[in-house]
C-alpha cells in the first residue's frame, strides 16, 4: 500500500474528513489537495534517504517519533502539536519555508484551492505522511534491514522505501499518487 492509499483509507476516510472539516473544504477537494501536496513530500523523502545516513535518520524518526498516532487518531491533525511537528517534518523534507510556499502555490494552481488554505494543510499532510510511513515501517522490512547496520542493508532499505513511494518503478512517485487519488475520488 502507498502513502496516499494509507492516508485516504485510514480510519475509513477519517483523515481526509478531519482535514476537510478543519479547513472548511469539501472532502473531495481536501483529498485532491492531499494528492497534489504529497508528491513534493515524497520526493523530499527520497532525496533525504539518498544522503549519507539519511535512511538511518529517517528510521530513527519513524521508530522514535510516534508518528502513527496521526493516522490512527485523525482528531489530532488540527492540534497545535501536530502542526508544529508537521512544520518540523516539512523543514526536513523540503528544506525551507520558501519551498513549502512553492509547493502550496503549485497545488493551488492545480486544485483551485486558495494558497493560504494549502499552506495550512501542508503540515497536516506532512504529519500524515510520516504517520503512514511509521505505520508501515513498524516491524516491517525497513526496520529489519536496518537492524543489521550494514551499508548493504541501508541500500536495500532505500530500495524498499523507494518501492513504497514509487509503485510502478518509473522513478516518479507523482504519477502513482495522482492516479490513486483519481481512482478514489
Short mmCIF file of C-alpha atoms in Angstrom, two decimals:
data_model
loop_
_atom_site.label_atom_id
_atom_site.label_comp_id
_atom_site.label_asym_id
_atom_site.label_seq_id
_atom_site.Cartn_x
_atom_site.Cartn_y
_atom_site.Cartn_z
CA UNK A 1 0.00 0.00 0.00
CA UNK A 2 1.30 3.50 -0.81
CA UNK A 3 1.42 6.55 1.43
CA UNK A 4 -1.55 8.10 -0.35
CA UNK A 5 -3.63 4.92 -0.08
CA UNK A 6 -2.83 4.66 3.61
CA UNK A 7 -3.84 8.29 4.19
CA UNK A 8 -7.03 8.16 2.12
CA UNK A 9 -8.21 4.84 3.56
CA UNK A 10 -7.13 5.33 7.18
CA UNK A 11 -9.95 5.36 9.69
CA UNK A 12 -12.46 4.88 6.84
CA UNK A 13 -11.53 8.22 5.33
CA UNK A 14 -11.33 9.92 8.71
CA UNK A 15 -8.07 11.69 7.93
CA UNK A 16 -9.49 13.37 4.84
CA UNK A 17 -12.70 14.21 6.72
CA UNK A 18 -10.71 15.76 9.56
CA UNK A 19 -8.56 17.86 7.23
CA UNK A 20 -11.63 18.92 5.24
CA UNK A 21 -13.54 19.89 8.39
CA UNK A 22 -10.67 21.79 9.97
CA UNK A 23 -10.08 23.81 6.80
CA UNK A 24 -13.72 24.18 5.78
CA UNK A 25 -13.33 22.26 2.50
CA UNK A 26 -15.45 19.59 0.82
CA UNK A 27 -13.89 16.13 1.29
CA UNK A 28 -13.27 15.70 -2.44
CA UNK A 29 -11.30 18.94 -2.57
CA UNK A 30 -9.32 18.00 0.54
CA UNK A 31 -8.45 14.62 -0.98
CA UNK A 32 -7.41 16.23 -4.25
CA UNK A 33 -5.26 18.74 -2.38
CA UNK A 34 -3.58 15.97 -0.37
CA UNK A 35 -2.84 14.15 -3.62
CA UNK A 36 -1.27 17.33 -5.05
CA UNK A 37 0.84 18.10 -1.96
CA UNK A 38 2.10 14.60 -1.27
CA UNK A 39 4.39 14.17 -4.32
CA UNK A 40 6.65 17.04 -3.21
CA UNK A 41 6.93 15.46 0.24
CA UNK A 42 7.69 12.00 -1.10
CA UNK A 43 10.29 13.50 -3.45
CA UNK A 44 11.93 15.25 -0.49
CA UNK A 45 11.83 12.00 1.42
CA UNK A 46 13.51 10.12 -1.41
CA UNK A 47 16.22 12.77 -1.66
CA UNK A 48 16.87 12.69 2.10
CA UNK A 49 17.14 8.89 2.12
CA UNK A 50 19.80 9.04 -0.58
CA UNK A 51 22.06 11.24 1.56
CA UNK A 52 24.70 9.61 3.76
CA UNK A 53 22.98 8.19 6.86
CA UNK A 54 19.66 9.52 5.52
CA UNK A 55 17.84 6.20 5.81
CA UNK A 56 19.11 5.68 9.34
CA UNK A 57 17.90 9.18 10.31
CA UNK A 58 14.50 8.53 8.78
CA UNK A 59 14.10 5.19 10.52
CA UNK A 60 15.19 6.72 13.80
CA UNK A 61 12.50 9.38 13.39
CA UNK A 62 9.90 6.79 12.41
CA UNK A 63 10.70 4.46 15.29
CA UNK A 64 11.00 7.13 17.96
CA UNK A 65 8.54 9.79 16.84
CA UNK A 66 5.20 8.09 17.49
CA UNK A 67 4.01 9.49 14.15
CA UNK A 68 1.50 6.70 13.55
CA UNK A 69 -0.80 8.49 16.01
CA UNK A 70 -1.63 10.95 13.23
CA UNK A 71 -3.01 8.13 11.09
CA UNK A 72 -4.73 6.33 13.96
CA UNK A 73 -6.26 9.42 15.61
CA UNK A 74 -7.49 11.87 12.95
CA UNK A 75 -8.79 14.27 15.60
CA UNK A 76 -5.16 15.15 16.39
CA UNK A 77 -4.45 16.57 12.93
CA UNK A 78 -5.58 20.14 13.61
CA UNK A 79 -3.90 20.37 17.03
CA UNK A 80 -1.05 22.82 17.55
CA UNK A 81 1.24 19.91 18.49
CA UNK A 82 0.60 18.21 15.13
CA UNK A 83 1.02 21.46 13.18
CA UNK A 84 4.33 22.10 14.95
CA UNK A 85 5.53 18.54 14.30
CA UNK A 86 4.34 18.80 10.68
CA UNK A 87 6.30 22.01 10.20
CA UNK A 88 9.42 20.29 11.54
CA UNK A 89 8.86 17.42 9.12
CA UNK A 90 8.45 19.92 6.28
CA UNK A 91 11.75 21.53 7.24
CA UNK A 92 13.50 18.17 6.94
CA UNK A 93 11.78 17.13 3.72
CA UNK A 94 11.63 20.40 1.80
CA UNK A 95 14.44 22.35 3.44
CA UNK A 96 12.87 25.81 3.62
CA UNK A 97 9.66 27.75 4.12
CA UNK A 98 10.11 29.15 0.62
CA UNK A 99 9.99 25.63 -0.84
CA UNK A 100 6.83 24.92 1.21
CA UNK A 101 5.25 28.07 -0.20
CA UNK A 102 6.16 26.97 -3.73
CA UNK A 103 4.59 23.55 -3.15
CA UNK A 104 1.39 25.18 -1.86
CA UNK A 105 1.30 27.61 -4.81
CA UNK A 106 1.73 24.79 -7.35
CA UNK A 107 -1.05 22.78 -5.67
CA UNK A 108 -3.28 25.87 -5.65
CA UNK A 109 -2.86 26.23 -9.42
CA UNK A 110 -3.90 22.63 -9.97
CA UNK A 111 -6.75 22.43 -7.44
CA UNK A 112 -8.17 25.95 -7.41
CA UNK A 113 -7.90 25.96 -3.60
CA UNK A 114 -6.54 29.14 -2.02
CA UNK A 115 -2.79 29.06 -1.37
CA UNK A 116 -3.35 30.15 2.24
CA UNK A 117 -5.55 27.12 2.86
CA UNK A 118 -2.96 24.81 1.31
CA UNK A 119 -0.19 26.34 3.44
CA UNK A 120 -2.28 25.43 6.49
CA UNK A 121 -2.86 21.94 5.11
CA UNK A 122 0.78 21.19 4.32
CA UNK A 123 1.93 20.47 7.92
CA UNK A 124 -1.06 18.16 8.38
CA UNK A 125 -0.18 16.29 5.19
CA UNK A 126 3.47 16.02 6.30
CA UNK A 127 2.36 14.57 9.65
CA UNK A 128 0.04 12.11 7.88
CA UNK A 129 2.83 11.07 5.50
CA UNK A 130 5.20 10.36 8.40
CA UNK A 131 2.37 8.58 10.21
CA UNK A 132 1.76 6.40 7.18
CA UNK A 133 5.46 5.58 6.84
CA UNK A 134 5.73 4.94 10.56
CA UNK A 135 2.81 2.55 10.48
CA UNK A 136 4.29 0.69 7.51
CA UNK A 137 7.79 0.53 9.00
CA UNK A 138 6.92 -0.79 12.47
CA UNK A 139 8.26 -4.32 12.45
CA UNK A 140 8.43 -4.25 8.67
CA UNK A 141 11.10 -4.75 6.09
CA UNK A 142 12.75 -1.36 6.61
CA UNK A 143 13.44 -1.80 10.31
CA UNK A 144 14.57 -5.41 9.84
CA UNK A 145 17.00 -4.42 7.11
CA UNK A 146 18.45 -1.58 9.09
CA UNK A 147 18.89 -3.63 12.25
CA UNK A 148 21.86 -5.36 10.62
CA UNK A 149 23.56 -1.95 10.38
CA UNK A 150 25.46 -2.70 7.18
CA UNK A 151 25.89 -0.45 4.17
CA UNK A 152 24.18 -3.10 2.06
CA UNK A 153 21.19 -3.06 4.44
CA UNK A 154 20.95 0.71 4.07
CA UNK A 155 20.97 0.38 0.30
CA UNK A 156 18.33 -2.34 0.41
CA UNK A 157 16.27 -0.26 2.84
CA UNK A 158 16.38 2.70 0.48
CA UNK A 159 15.17 0.44 -2.33
CA UNK A 160 12.29 -0.87 -0.18
CA UNK A 161 11.30 2.69 0.69
CA UNK A 162 11.53 3.76 -2.94
CA UNK A 163 9.22 0.87 -3.85
CA UNK A 164 6.73 2.06 -1.25
CA UNK A 165 6.79 5.52 -2.81
CA UNK A 166 7.05 4.55 -6.49
CA UNK A 167 4.72 1.63 -7.25
CA UNK A 168 5.41 1.33 -10.99
CA UNK A 169 9.21 1.76 -10.76
CA UNK A 170 9.33 4.65 -13.22
CA UNK A 171 11.44 6.77 -10.83
CA UNK A 172 8.49 9.02 -10.10
CA UNK A 173 6.02 8.70 -7.25
CA UNK A 174 3.97 11.61 -8.60
CA UNK A 175 2.07 9.65 -11.26
CA UNK A 176 1.30 6.88 -8.77
CA UNK A 177 -0.09 9.28 -6.17
CA UNK A 178 -2.22 11.24 -8.60
CA UNK A 179 -3.54 8.08 -10.26
CA UNK A 180 -4.62 6.63 -6.90
CA UNK A 181 -6.32 9.89 -5.92
CA UNK A 182 -8.29 9.94 -9.16
CA UNK A 183 -9.49 6.37 -8.53
CA UNK A 184 -10.61 7.17 -5.00
CA UNK A 185 -12.36 10.41 -5.87
#
